[in-house]
Amino acid sequence: MNILEVRNLTKQFGGLTATSNINMDVKKNSITAVIGPNGAGKTTFFNMITAVYKPTSGDILLNGKSLVGLKPHQVSKFGITRTFQNIRLFHDLTVLDNVLVGMHQRLKSHWAGTLLRLPKTRHEEKEAKVAAYKILQYVGLADYVNENAANLAYGAQRRLEIARAIAAKPRVLLLDEPAAGMNPKETKKLTDLIHDMRTRLDVTIILIEHDMKLVMEISDFIYVLDHGELIASGIPEQIRNNKRVIEAYLGKGAVSNAQ
Amino acid sequence: MIFGWMNQFAQSKRSQIIFFAAYVVLTSLGLYFIQDSVIAFLLLLFSILILYYLKLSNKAKWIMGFLILAILVPLSASHGSAYQSYMEVGTLVGIYAAMSLGLNIVVGFAGLLDLGFIAFFAVGAYTYGIFASAQASKFMPFGHYPLPGDTFWLFIIAGALIASIFGILLGIPVLRVRGDYLAIVTLGFGEIIRIVLNNMDHPINITNGSMGISSITPPDFFGISIGNSSQFYYIVLAIFMVVMYIVTKLEDSKLGRAWKAVRDNEIAAQAMGIPLVRTKLAAFAIGASFSGMMGTVFAAKQMFVDATSFTYLESTMILVMVILGGMGSVPGVILGAAVVTILNTQVLTEISNWLNQLSTTGAIAIPDALSPAKMQRLIFGILLIVFALYRSQGLIPHKNKKVNAEELKKAASEGSSSPEAGSPSPETALVNESRTTGGVDL
Ligand SMILES: Nc1ncnc2c1ncn2[C@@H]1O[C@H](COP(=O)(O)OP(=O)(O)OP(=O)(O)O)[C@@H](O)[C@H]1O
Ligand SMILES: [Mg+2]
């Protein structure tokens, strides 16, 4: 069953076509990778799903319902959250508060409840902190609850982005280059985490990644973009040997030269 | 720094309390017996800052702070002839502290630079001024004006509401712009409000234009007409306590986190489900309401309002209090308001008077162009530059509230997370409808 369907999705920035007529079917509870050389339009694709950009044309369907035209904060309510390629943490908030902000749309309390110190609000707030702590334990950041996000090491910041995103209990989780800047050990841990999230959180994961080892190891299905166009799709074995994909990455003629 | 030293001393609770009690007793006795001692008065006020650093429970601090401000300060000051002028300073500090806390929500928490904040103060002041004087009878088709002084208490709330409506009115157009542009638009808004108030005497005379509104009815408290500073002091103290409560509660709440998230990264905040416009408008509205309340008090206290009290310089002064105290830091902002107010009303006047005296006796030569008032501004400006250079984070820099990690760890291992905290939000029907799976607890 497809949870997310993308139909003829196109985005133009002035004269530049960042993505052109992309079609995708993302299976529920799958791990799907979107790969492609720099500037292929991968992040633009994520930005359209999360309503940061409005598509020039085409449609995005979550469980058959269109997301086009929603505000970014509404997309999160519909169950899609993401991490960012260029880390976008709330750098002056503590690690715990970053995760609590991730829970924002799940918390029902109202400012009036806060001021009147309603038992319900206080209870929810307390429970939210415990839940946030559990999420931090899960991604391995529980030792840093009171640290400012800005003070974390790079790899830890990437994991905090994931923690914040899953705090919203998404049904679809978008990861934009989660392994960028990580060393092999950290990447291994991240691979395990992504695998585990899929089963434990019952979430569908779409990731953009340049680390081919990670992509091939983890993905059920791969889409390849180049210059905004979808040039290939398939399971890892198919992509690994796809001539057009190799050409896109290594330049035209690379395949024939090698032969 | 003195702050660091106080933090060190913070280990023994007992010696702290003894020290604090001795300090408070000494300074209040000093204020009581040494007549008109500005120093003793300031030292007694300083005890509130010491109290902040003591290792006591929040509740104990609140109670002690309240007792000092509500009983000890007025009592010790009441002996001297300068009683009313001390209480006037206390009243002004309270008014500015509440406004700074309001601006701090907008600038410090939500990160929206507002250079026209005094407009909301003006709105509150004019609201009471118009209806508590004969002015309202010039354009209102019904009712008898001035309204009696016991409506003042309702006007505090009305001032808050009307100011927050203006906050939202300002917010709606302004939120399309960001950063520097936002600052410029808010500056313009502040000036527009002032100029409009200054010119609304025709075609219908609503504000009496540049003549201002005079003979404003003083508040009436169960038959007692409130006229002097020692009485207004208590009104201001009560409002300040309420403001303080609201700010400290909101800061560590869902809304407070949303403000700071928007400040730190708008795109990420939206991606986490925070509605940008509503969150920013809430900051404008709540911040403005504090100013509106104090505006009402200001009009009642002065018994006169005109537009000259609400110039751009006043907006800047409140911003200075916030920045000097420490943006985003509640105790810092209050200290900033107190320091700037006391500098302007007490310390700098004394210094510039003293310098002037020296110059008339010929000890030093001050150019004639530098009148005492200008001298005061000059010293104030120099002080600001020094602070900006050497304490750029403010007097009490903002610190994030820390949670008790051990407690959380214990709670987490007990698995006490209830289903409420984990269930999906009911806000959109679509979510409920289609979100049958997903959202599994860890
Ligand atoms: N806001 C924008 N305005 C104009 N052009 C843009 C904008 N955002 C992206 N682009 C352009 O669209 C193209 C695709 O960019 P995108 O960031 O989606 O690439 P990407 O596949 O994520 O690349 P990378 O692997 O380097 O992250 C690029 O040519 C980029 O310059
Ligand atoms: Mg990218």
XYZ file of C-alpha atoms and ligand atoms in Angstrom:
733
model
C 0.000 0.000 0.000
C 1.333 3.445 -0.900
C 1.386 6.028 1.850
C 2.814 8.844 -0.260
C 2.229 9.413 -3.945
C 3.884 12.108 -5.995
C 2.364 13.037 -9.340
C 4.121 15.058 -12.046
C 5.751 17.272 -9.473
C 7.506 20.272 -10.999
C 9.253 23.232 -9.416
C 10.668 26.140 -11.320
C 12.752 28.934 -9.874
C 12.489 31.587 -12.556
C 14.002 29.937 -15.587
C 15.565 27.093 -13.630
C 13.654 23.835 -13.415
C 14.695 22.321 -10.089
C 12.444 19.266 -10.418
C 10.513 18.270 -13.472
C 7.555 15.905 -13.670
C 8.579 13.641 -10.842
C 6.410 10.612 -10.046
C 6.933 8.454 -6.996
C 5.071 5.829 -5.023
C 6.324 5.333 -1.518
C 5.232 2.118 0.171
C 3.990 2.302 3.713
C 6.639 1.407 6.272
C 9.356 1.247 3.653
C 12.750 2.897 3.631
C 13.003 4.791 0.375
C 16.091 6.624 -0.765
C 16.260 9.632 -3.057
C 19.741 10.015 -4.503
C 21.418 12.063 -7.189
C 24.361 14.382 -7.773
C 24.571 17.851 -6.210
C 21.893 20.192 -7.420
C 19.716 17.345 -8.673
C 16.666 18.749 -6.896
C 16.451 16.385 -3.925
C 16.137 19.012 -1.196
C 13.727 20.968 -3.358
C 11.608 17.821 -3.512
C 11.538 17.592 0.316
C 10.778 21.294 0.537
C 7.708 20.806 -1.616
C 6.438 17.900 0.460
C 6.811 19.951 3.647
C 5.249 23.056 2.044
C 8.370 25.180 2.371
C 7.992 25.622 -1.403
C 4.756 25.541 -3.355
C 5.026 23.255 -6.386
C 4.782 24.933 -9.786
C 2.599 22.034 -10.848
C 1.787 18.481 -9.844
C 0.401 16.902 -6.729
C 1.533 15.256 -3.515
C -0.859 12.775 -1.907
C -0.635 11.421 1.607
C -2.966 8.455 1.901
C -4.763 9.776 -1.156
C -5.223 13.306 0.203
C -3.483 16.228 -1.405
C -0.973 18.189 0.659
C -0.546 20.955 -1.892
C -1.646 24.325 -0.577
C -1.173 23.498 3.096
C 0.938 25.687 5.376
C 4.194 24.146 6.635
C 2.859 23.767 10.175
C -0.202 21.949 8.873
C 1.901 19.377 7.048
C 3.443 18.450 10.360
C -0.031 17.929 11.805
C -0.804 15.576 8.958
C 2.048 13.392 10.088
C 5.089 14.361 8.035
C 8.207 15.694 9.730
C 11.728 16.121 8.547
C 15.341 16.870 9.314
C 17.380 19.457 7.451
C 20.489 19.131 5.328
C 21.928 22.321 6.810
C 21.149 21.640 10.467
C 18.311 23.803 11.746
C 18.172 23.217 15.477
C 16.881 25.747 17.976
C 20.423 26.515 18.989
C 19.667 28.603 22.090
C 17.267 26.039 23.541
C 18.309 23.044 25.562
C 18.439 19.623 23.970
C 15.321 18.637 25.913
C 13.425 21.748 24.824
C 14.289 21.039 21.189
C 12.546 17.698 21.509
C 9.637 19.304 23.366
C 9.164 21.730 20.486
C 9.004 18.684 18.254
C 5.998 17.583 20.312
C 4.330 20.968 19.897
C 1.386 19.915 17.788
C 0.706 16.875 19.975
C 0.427 18.835 23.220
C -3.086 20.003 23.865
C -2.438 22.444 26.672
C -3.392 26.045 26.171
C -1.734 29.152 27.582
C -4.771 29.768 29.771
C -4.264 26.319 31.268
C -0.657 27.227 31.950
C -1.571 30.456 33.740
C -4.321 28.837 35.785
C -1.973 25.979 36.598
C -4.639 23.448 35.640
C -3.721 19.960 36.815
C -4.261 18.645 33.290
C -1.756 21.066 31.797
C 0.839 20.407 34.466
C 0.403 16.692 34.062
C 0.747 16.878 30.297
C 3.855 19.016 30.598
C 5.434 16.590 33.036
C 4.603 13.600 30.879
C 5.924 15.376 27.804
C 9.264 15.917 29.520
C 9.499 12.245 30.394
C 8.550 11.241 26.867
C 11.142 13.655 25.461
C 13.745 12.161 27.761
C 12.894 8.688 26.484
C 13.339 9.830 22.910
C 16.733 11.265 23.832
C 17.678 7.974 25.452
C 16.601 6.249 22.274
C 18.881 8.323 20.032
C 21.673 8.291 22.610
C 21.588 11.900 23.778
C 20.155 11.484 27.278
C 23.391 12.719 28.842
C 22.936 16.126 27.249
C 19.360 17.057 28.262
C 20.339 20.391 29.786
C 22.979 21.296 27.234
C 22.291 24.044 24.711
C 21.781 22.500 21.274
C 24.480 24.741 19.829
C 27.070 23.114 22.106
C 26.585 19.595 20.729
C 29.080 17.965 18.396
C 28.100 17.783 14.762
C 27.025 14.143 14.736
C 25.025 14.659 17.916
C 23.271 17.634 16.338
C 22.189 15.424 13.447
C 20.802 12.880 15.903
C 19.020 15.625 17.823
C 17.349 16.665 14.575
C 16.076 13.114 14.240
C 14.932 13.077 17.878
C 13.024 16.315 17.359
C 11.420 14.994 14.198
C 10.242 11.707 15.714
C 8.911 13.530 18.775
C 6.050 14.605 16.526
C 5.175 10.920 16.000
C 5.222 11.211 12.240
C 3.887 8.658 9.855
C 6.385 9.750 7.243
C 9.870 10.840 8.261
C 12.028 12.741 5.780
C 15.776 12.669 6.425
C 17.903 15.060 4.366
C 21.477 13.750 4.321
C 21.435 12.416 7.892
C 24.934 10.972 7.602
C 26.597 14.074 6.192
C 29.717 14.906 8.158
C 29.596 11.719 10.231
C 32.550 9.365 10.659
C 32.132 5.652 9.748
C 31.361 4.672 13.342
C 28.663 7.299 13.662
C 27.274 6.332 10.270
C 27.010 2.719 11.396
C 25.088 3.786 14.484
C 22.834 5.933 12.341
C 22.144 3.031 9.987
C 21.041 0.910 12.922
C 18.912 3.739 14.242
C 17.100 4.188 10.929
C 16.426 0.459 10.702
C 15.155 0.376 14.239
C 12.920 3.423 13.828
C 11.146 1.855 10.903
C 9.968 -1.119 12.963
C 9.699 0.400 16.413
C 7.992 3.631 15.403
C 6.054 2.114 12.526
C 7.137 4.991 10.344
C 7.802 5.339 6.633
C 11.249 6.775 5.992
C 12.390 8.698 2.943
C 16.021 9.684 2.976
C 18.320 11.735 0.825
C 21.884 10.540 1.136
C 25.203 10.688 -0.674
C 26.769 7.809 1.283
C 26.174 4.984 -1.209
C 27.147 2.241 1.190
C 24.458 3.390 3.608
C 21.900 3.822 0.843
C 22.468 0.401 -0.684
C 22.444 -1.300 2.692
C 19.331 0.313 4.060
C 16.914 1.079 1.235
C 14.003 -0.986 0.045
C 13.636 1.190 -2.991
C 15.669 3.960 -4.586
C 14.765 6.904 -6.796
C 17.509 8.678 -8.695
C 17.259 12.340 -9.673
C 19.548 14.180 -12.040
C 19.064 17.780 -13.138
C 15.569 17.690 -11.701
C 14.509 14.601 -13.647
C 13.801 11.143 -12.386
C 16.316 9.026 -14.306
C 15.934 5.684 -12.570
C 14.089 3.834 -9.845
C 14.305 0.350 -8.445
C 15.672 -1.858 -5.734
C 19.345 -1.367 -4.791
C 20.653 -4.103 -7.133
C 18.940 -2.510 -10.109
C 20.276 0.938 -9.292
C 23.810 -0.240 -8.619
C 24.157 -1.472 -12.191
C 22.037 1.129 -13.944
C 24.008 2.729 -16.774
C 22.264 6.089 -16.592
C 22.864 6.335 -12.871
C 26.568 5.637 -13.212
C 26.738 8.209 -15.983
C 24.958 10.796 -13.883
C 27.432 10.359 -11.064
C 30.642 9.925 -13.029
C 29.897 11.979 -16.123
C 28.942 10.991 -19.660
C 31.285 8.460 -21.208
C 32.355 7.035 -17.897
C 30.646 3.751 -18.603
C 32.042 3.316 -22.116
C 35.519 4.396 -21.002
C 35.525 1.790 -18.302
C 34.612 -0.930 -20.715
C 32.229 39.979 39.427
C 29.943 40.409 42.365
C 27.457 38.014 40.796
C 30.007 35.231 40.661
C 30.966 35.805 44.230
C 27.348 35.576 45.310
C 26.958 32.341 43.448
C 29.875 30.898 45.392
C 28.433 31.960 48.682
C 25.361 30.058 47.603
C 26.412 26.814 49.234
C 25.315 27.148 52.864
C 21.658 27.908 53.197
C 21.812 28.923 56.847
C 24.622 31.442 56.589
C 22.905 32.860 53.565
C 19.661 33.507 55.374
C 21.478 35.074 58.312
C 23.508 37.273 55.999
C 20.437 38.274 54.067
C 18.392 39.068 57.176
C 21.250 41.154 58.568
C 21.592 43.012 55.281
C 17.902 43.775 55.063
C 17.662 44.890 58.692
C 20.733 47.115 58.400
C 19.658 48.814 55.212
C 16.103 49.371 56.381
C 17.332 50.788 59.682
C 19.708 52.943 57.687
C 16.882 54.196 55.526
C 14.731 54.762 58.599
C 17.228 56.722 60.665
C 19.484 58.441 58.160
C 16.942 60.769 56.678
C 16.790 61.114 52.922
C 19.614 58.711 52.279
C 19.397 57.734 48.627
C 22.166 55.223 49.226
C 20.275 53.403 51.959
C 17.195 53.342 49.768
C 19.097 51.863 46.838
C 20.846 49.337 49.056
C 17.513 48.178 50.405
C 16.193 47.733 46.875
C 19.382 45.858 46.053
C 18.328 43.213 48.584
C 15.837 41.950 46.001
C 18.721 41.132 43.699
C 20.553 39.323 46.495
C 17.380 37.428 47.239
C 17.315 36.248 43.637
C 20.703 34.603 44.066
C 19.950 32.921 47.393
C 19.542 29.178 47.470
C 15.924 29.159 48.548
C 12.811 27.688 47.066
C 10.999 29.870 44.559
C 8.031 30.138 46.847
C 10.160 31.441 49.718
C 11.736 33.997 47.396
C 8.381 35.193 46.150
C 7.061 35.634 49.682
C 10.180 37.357 50.982
C 10.404 39.599 47.947
C 6.794 40.571 48.354
C 7.212 41.314 52.061
C 10.258 43.477 51.445
C 8.623 45.454 48.665
C 5.158 45.712 50.157
C 6.008 46.365 53.806
C 9.656 46.963 54.542
C 10.487 49.478 51.808
C 7.477 51.743 52.355
C 7.789 51.471 56.138
C 11.473 52.350 56.304
C 11.103 55.143 53.799
C 8.035 56.637 55.477
C 10.092 58.277 58.222
C 11.949 60.836 56.117
C 10.749 63.853 54.237
C 11.692 62.216 50.950
C 9.087 59.487 51.471
C 6.955 60.428 48.477
C 9.907 60.818 46.165
C 11.217 57.378 47.105
C 7.829 55.871 46.493
C 7.703 57.723 43.190
C 10.960 56.048 42.184
C 9.581 52.689 43.297
C 6.437 53.301 41.266
C 8.389 54.242 38.160
C 10.631 51.203 38.494
C 7.528 49.021 38.705
C 5.938 50.627 35.648
C 9.084 50.293 33.555
C 9.830 46.789 34.806
C 6.398 45.563 33.729
C 6.789 47.204 30.328
C 10.271 45.773 29.899
C 8.924 42.329 30.697
C 6.325 42.877 27.970
C 8.891 44.020 25.432
C 11.088 41.133 26.487
C 8.417 38.705 25.319
C 8.438 40.333 21.888
C 12.170 40.951 21.505
C 13.804 38.507 23.895
C 11.556 35.474 23.538
C 10.069 35.783 20.060
C 13.014 37.643 18.522
C 10.904 40.396 16.944
C 12.644 43.755 17.210
C 10.014 46.340 18.149
C 11.083 49.981 18.171
C 7.634 51.432 18.780
C 6.654 49.692 21.968
C 5.656 52.876 23.787
C 2.597 53.097 21.509
C 0.800 50.502 23.634
C 1.562 52.458 26.782
C 0.056 55.489 25.069
C -3.048 53.539 24.105
C -3.576 52.464 27.719
C -2.975 55.981 29.026
C -5.355 57.626 26.573
C -8.035 55.014 27.165
C -8.276 55.967 30.815
C -7.515 59.623 30.186
C -10.372 60.125 27.753
C -13.075 58.415 29.771
C -11.990 59.518 33.214
C -12.072 63.163 32.195
C -14.582 65.489 30.591
C -12.938 64.719 27.238
C -15.250 61.791 26.480
C -18.332 64.012 26.647
C -17.012 65.891 23.597
C -17.669 62.975 21.268
C -19.608 60.276 23.132
C -23.330 60.408 22.359
C -24.296 58.879 25.694
C -23.047 58.542 29.250
C -21.813 60.991 31.873
C -18.161 61.869 31.927
C -15.764 61.883 33.665
C -16.411 58.362 34.822
C -15.981 57.976 38.577
C -12.626 56.934 40.017
C -13.774 53.475 41.010
C -13.959 52.476 37.323
C -10.177 52.733 37.294
C -9.855 49.090 38.287
C -11.867 48.034 35.266
C -9.801 50.313 33.087
C -6.648 48.427 34.036
C -8.180 45.406 32.347
C -9.619 47.503 29.515
C -6.200 49.062 28.969
C -4.678 45.600 28.704
C -7.331 44.422 26.239
C -7.269 47.498 24.014
C -3.475 47.539 23.955
C -3.398 43.873 22.979
C -5.875 44.563 20.167
C -3.493 47.266 18.960
C -0.687 44.737 19.304
C -2.523 42.421 16.954
C -3.369 45.266 14.577
C 0.307 46.134 14.446
C 1.228 42.497 14.086
C -0.892 41.619 11.093
C 0.803 43.900 8.553
C 4.162 43.821 10.251
C 4.619 40.083 10.274
C 5.127 40.028 6.531
C 8.471 41.687 7.037
C 11.499 40.476 8.925
C 14.614 41.648 10.695
C 15.642 45.197 9.896
C 12.433 45.883 8.023
C 10.366 44.805 10.995
C 12.275 47.237 13.195
C 11.606 50.081 10.778
C 7.905 49.308 10.436
C 7.415 49.119 14.220
C 9.276 52.398 14.589
C 6.877 53.919 12.093
C 3.907 52.454 13.911
C 5.025 53.983 17.191
C 5.385 57.395 15.595
C 2.070 57.122 13.756
C 0.216 56.366 16.982
C 1.845 59.331 18.667
C 1.125 61.709 15.793
C -2.448 60.497 15.420
C -3.073 60.984 19.145
C -1.561 64.420 18.851
C -3.921 65.374 16.026
C -7.204 63.715 16.863
C -8.855 66.957 17.946
C -10.591 67.499 14.595
C -12.934 66.819 12.880
C -14.104 65.082 16.055
C -12.288 65.996 19.221
C -11.278 62.653 20.688
C -7.845 63.251 22.223
C -7.851 67.037 22.544
C -4.795 67.131 20.275
C -1.611 68.765 21.466
C -3.403 70.394 24.400
C -3.542 67.004 26.041
C -6.166 65.778 28.457
C -6.159 67.247 31.923
C -8.155 66.820 35.140
C -8.173 63.041 34.909
C -10.070 61.531 37.821
C -7.796 59.792 40.319
C -8.589 56.155 41.178
C -10.979 55.510 43.987
C -10.408 52.617 46.350
C -13.505 52.022 48.504
C -14.032 55.736 48.917
C -10.359 56.628 49.311
C -9.117 58.798 46.483
C -5.673 57.665 45.451
C -3.479 60.651 44.843
C 0.092 60.201 45.949
C 2.979 58.012 44.986
C 2.974 55.942 48.154
C -0.496 54.738 47.156
C 0.189 54.251 43.460
C 3.205 52.248 44.530
C 0.896 49.482 45.726
C -1.175 49.457 42.551
C 1.972 49.174 40.485
C 3.401 46.518 42.761
C 0.249 44.422 42.419
C 0.219 44.688 38.606
C 3.921 43.980 38.489
C 3.446 40.801 40.536
C 0.743 39.638 38.133
C 2.915 40.409 35.112
C 5.838 38.627 36.691
C 3.694 35.578 37.354
C 2.414 35.489 33.767
C 5.876 35.843 32.291
C 7.554 33.213 34.429
C 4.736 30.739 33.828
C 4.578 31.306 30.083
C 8.331 31.192 29.617
C 8.483 27.530 30.497
C 5.332 26.481 28.662
C 4.326 25.284 25.246
C 3.801 28.875 24.089
C 7.106 30.053 25.530
C 8.991 27.285 23.755
C 7.172 28.119 20.527
C 8.277 31.766 20.797
C 11.881 30.798 21.266
C 11.714 28.206 18.495
C 10.411 30.860 16.098
C 13.197 33.164 17.225
C 15.911 30.563 16.681
C 14.714 29.127 13.377
C 11.451 29.974 11.683
C 11.571 27.223 9.083
C 12.300 24.491 11.588
C 9.670 25.857 13.960
C 7.026 25.639 11.258
C 8.161 22.170 10.310
C 7.509 21.170 13.928
C 3.915 22.342 13.657
C 4.188 25.832 15.113
C 1.837 28.290 13.398
C 4.076 31.264 12.729
C 1.532 34.045 12.552
C -0.491 33.047 15.573
C 2.625 32.567 17.704
C 4.056 35.962 16.790
C 0.714 37.702 17.288
C 0.440 36.155 20.751
C 3.811 37.684 21.613
C 2.735 41.114 20.368
C -0.631 40.955 22.114
C 0.610 39.748 25.500
C 3.600 42.083 25.482
C 1.388 45.033 24.571
C -1.155 44.240 27.276
C 1.417 44.793 30.042
C 2.181 48.186 28.596
C -1.506 49.013 28.295
C -2.125 48.286 31.985
C 0.748 50.469 33.062
C -0.402 53.197 30.686
C -3.693 53.325 32.547
C -1.858 53.693 35.841
C 0.387 56.357 34.361
C -2.569 58.476 33.215
C -4.232 58.171 36.602
C -1.034 59.054 38.414
C -0.151 62.078 36.284
C -3.829 63.149 36.002
C -2.775 64.477 32.616
C -1.792 62.893 29.302
C -0.449 64.333 26.100
C 1.530 62.859 23.249
C 4.901 64.192 24.409
C 5.187 61.358 26.936
C 5.246 58.754 24.173
C 8.112 59.713 21.920
C 10.523 57.422 20.139
C 13.035 58.121 22.905
C 10.727 56.380 25.373
C 10.534 53.270 23.162
C 14.305 53.260 22.970
C 14.598 53.597 26.720
C 12.534 50.447 27.283
C 14.572 48.596 24.698
C 17.703 49.735 26.513
C 16.325 48.309 29.748
C 15.781 44.949 28.042
C 19.157 44.835 26.334
C 21.105 46.217 29.287
C 19.421 43.784 31.662
C 19.890 40.784 29.384
C 17.617 39.914 26.496
C 15.369 36.979 27.254
C 16.342 36.983 30.942
C 13.431 37.795 33.248
C 15.492 38.813 36.314
C 17.889 40.641 34.019
C 15.181 42.695 32.384
C 13.732 43.709 35.752
C 17.179 44.722 36.957
C 17.717 46.603 33.706
C 14.491 48.534 34.230
C 15.459 49.334 37.819
C 18.991 50.407 36.940
C 17.966 52.644 34.043
C 15.103 54.228 35.973
C 17.202 54.871 39.049
C 20.078 56.177 36.950
C 17.769 58.609 35.189
C 15.807 59.781 38.196
C 18.366 59.652 41.009
C 21.970 58.944 40.286
C 22.543 60.884 37.101
C 20.705 63.965 38.340
C 22.891 63.967 41.430
C 26.044 63.507 39.411
C 25.224 66.189 36.882
C 24.165 68.581 39.647
C 27.426 67.916 41.387
C 29.445 68.471 38.221
C 27.529 71.646 37.621
C 28.327 72.863 41.086
C 31.999 72.174 40.508
C 31.814 74.142 37.320
C 30.137 77.159 38.956
C 32.770 77.210 41.689
C 35.356 77.051 38.950
C 36.898 73.723 39.938
C 36.343 72.288 36.467
C 35.295 73.877 33.225
C 32.171 72.548 31.552
C 31.095 74.152 28.289
C 27.947 76.205 28.731
C 26.244 74.279 25.973
C 26.286 71.208 28.198
C 23.248 71.863 30.384
C 22.575 69.507 33.295
C 19.964 67.622 31.255
C 22.354 67.159 28.355
C 25.097 66.170 30.745
C 22.818 63.493 32.106
C 22.217 62.086 28.608
C 25.927 62.166 27.887
C 26.839 60.187 31.003
C 24.013 57.753 30.292
C 25.278 57.251 26.748
C 28.823 56.640 27.924
C 27.585 54.116 30.464
C 25.659 52.269 27.750
C 28.714 52.054 25.546
C 30.792 50.726 28.429
C 28.157 48.091 29.158
C 27.825 47.104 25.529
C 31.563 46.579 25.365
C 32.150 44.772 28.641
C 28.883 43.056 29.428
C 27.236 42.533 26.073
C 25.072 39.674 27.332
C 23.442 42.036 29.818
C 23.607 42.429 33.589
C 22.074 39.007 34.214
C 22.550 37.010 31.008
C 19.780 34.694 30.004
C 20.137 31.097 31.179
C 17.970 28.207 30.084
C 16.038 26.505 32.823
C 17.558 23.168 33.633
C 15.512 20.066 34.340
C 16.359 17.476 36.933
C 17.861 14.799 34.704
C 17.949 12.196 37.470
C 14.258 12.598 38.129
C 13.446 12.285 34.440
C 15.605 9.210 34.196
C 13.743 7.599 37.055
C 10.361 8.512 35.622
C 11.421 7.221 32.222
C 12.507 3.867 33.607
C 9.220 3.511 35.461
C 7.495 3.866 32.137
C 5.001 6.331 33.507
C 4.385 8.032 30.200
C 0.636 8.188 29.920
C -1.283 7.704 26.709
C -2.427 11.339 26.698
C 1.039 12.649 26.117
C 1.440 10.259 23.271
C -1.883 10.342 21.513
C -2.187 12.298 18.299
C -3.580 15.802 18.343
C -7.316 16.108 17.775
C -6.963 19.532 16.218
C -7.495 18.556 12.629
C -10.189 16.082 11.775
C -8.072 14.740 8.984
C -5.431 13.598 11.377
C -7.844 11.668 13.509
C -9.461 10.173 10.516
C -6.423 8.962 8.682
C -4.022 8.479 11.506
C -4.894 5.055 12.717
C -1.389 3.746 12.854
C 1.754 5.717 13.530
C 2.409 7.311 16.840
C 3.693 4.328 18.733
C 5.200 5.031 22.118
C 8.842 4.296 22.561
N 15.085 28.976 -3.330
C 15.717 28.731 -4.494
N 15.813 29.688 -5.431
C 16.452 29.464 -6.589
N 17.024 28.309 -6.923
C 16.987 27.309 -6.035
C 16.329 27.464 -4.776
N 16.427 26.299 -4.082
C 17.109 25.463 -4.882
N 17.441 26.054 -6.034
C 18.162 25.433 -7.148
O 17.502 24.237 -7.483
C 18.452 23.249 -7.825
C 18.238 22.025 -6.974
O 18.661 22.331 -5.666
P 18.530 21.314 -4.459
O 18.962 22.027 -3.236
O 17.197 20.736 -4.465
O 19.616 20.226 -4.831
P 20.026 18.916 -4.036
O 19.735 17.763 -4.907
O 19.451 18.896 -2.699
O 21.602 19.095 -3.977
P 22.636 18.735 -2.796
O 22.982 17.309 -2.953
O 23.799 19.615 -3.082
O 21.969 19.057 -1.516
C 19.813 23.859 -7.676
O 20.254 24.292 -8.951
C 19.566 25.033 -6.782
O 20.478 26.060 -7.030
Mg 20.121 19.003 -0.793
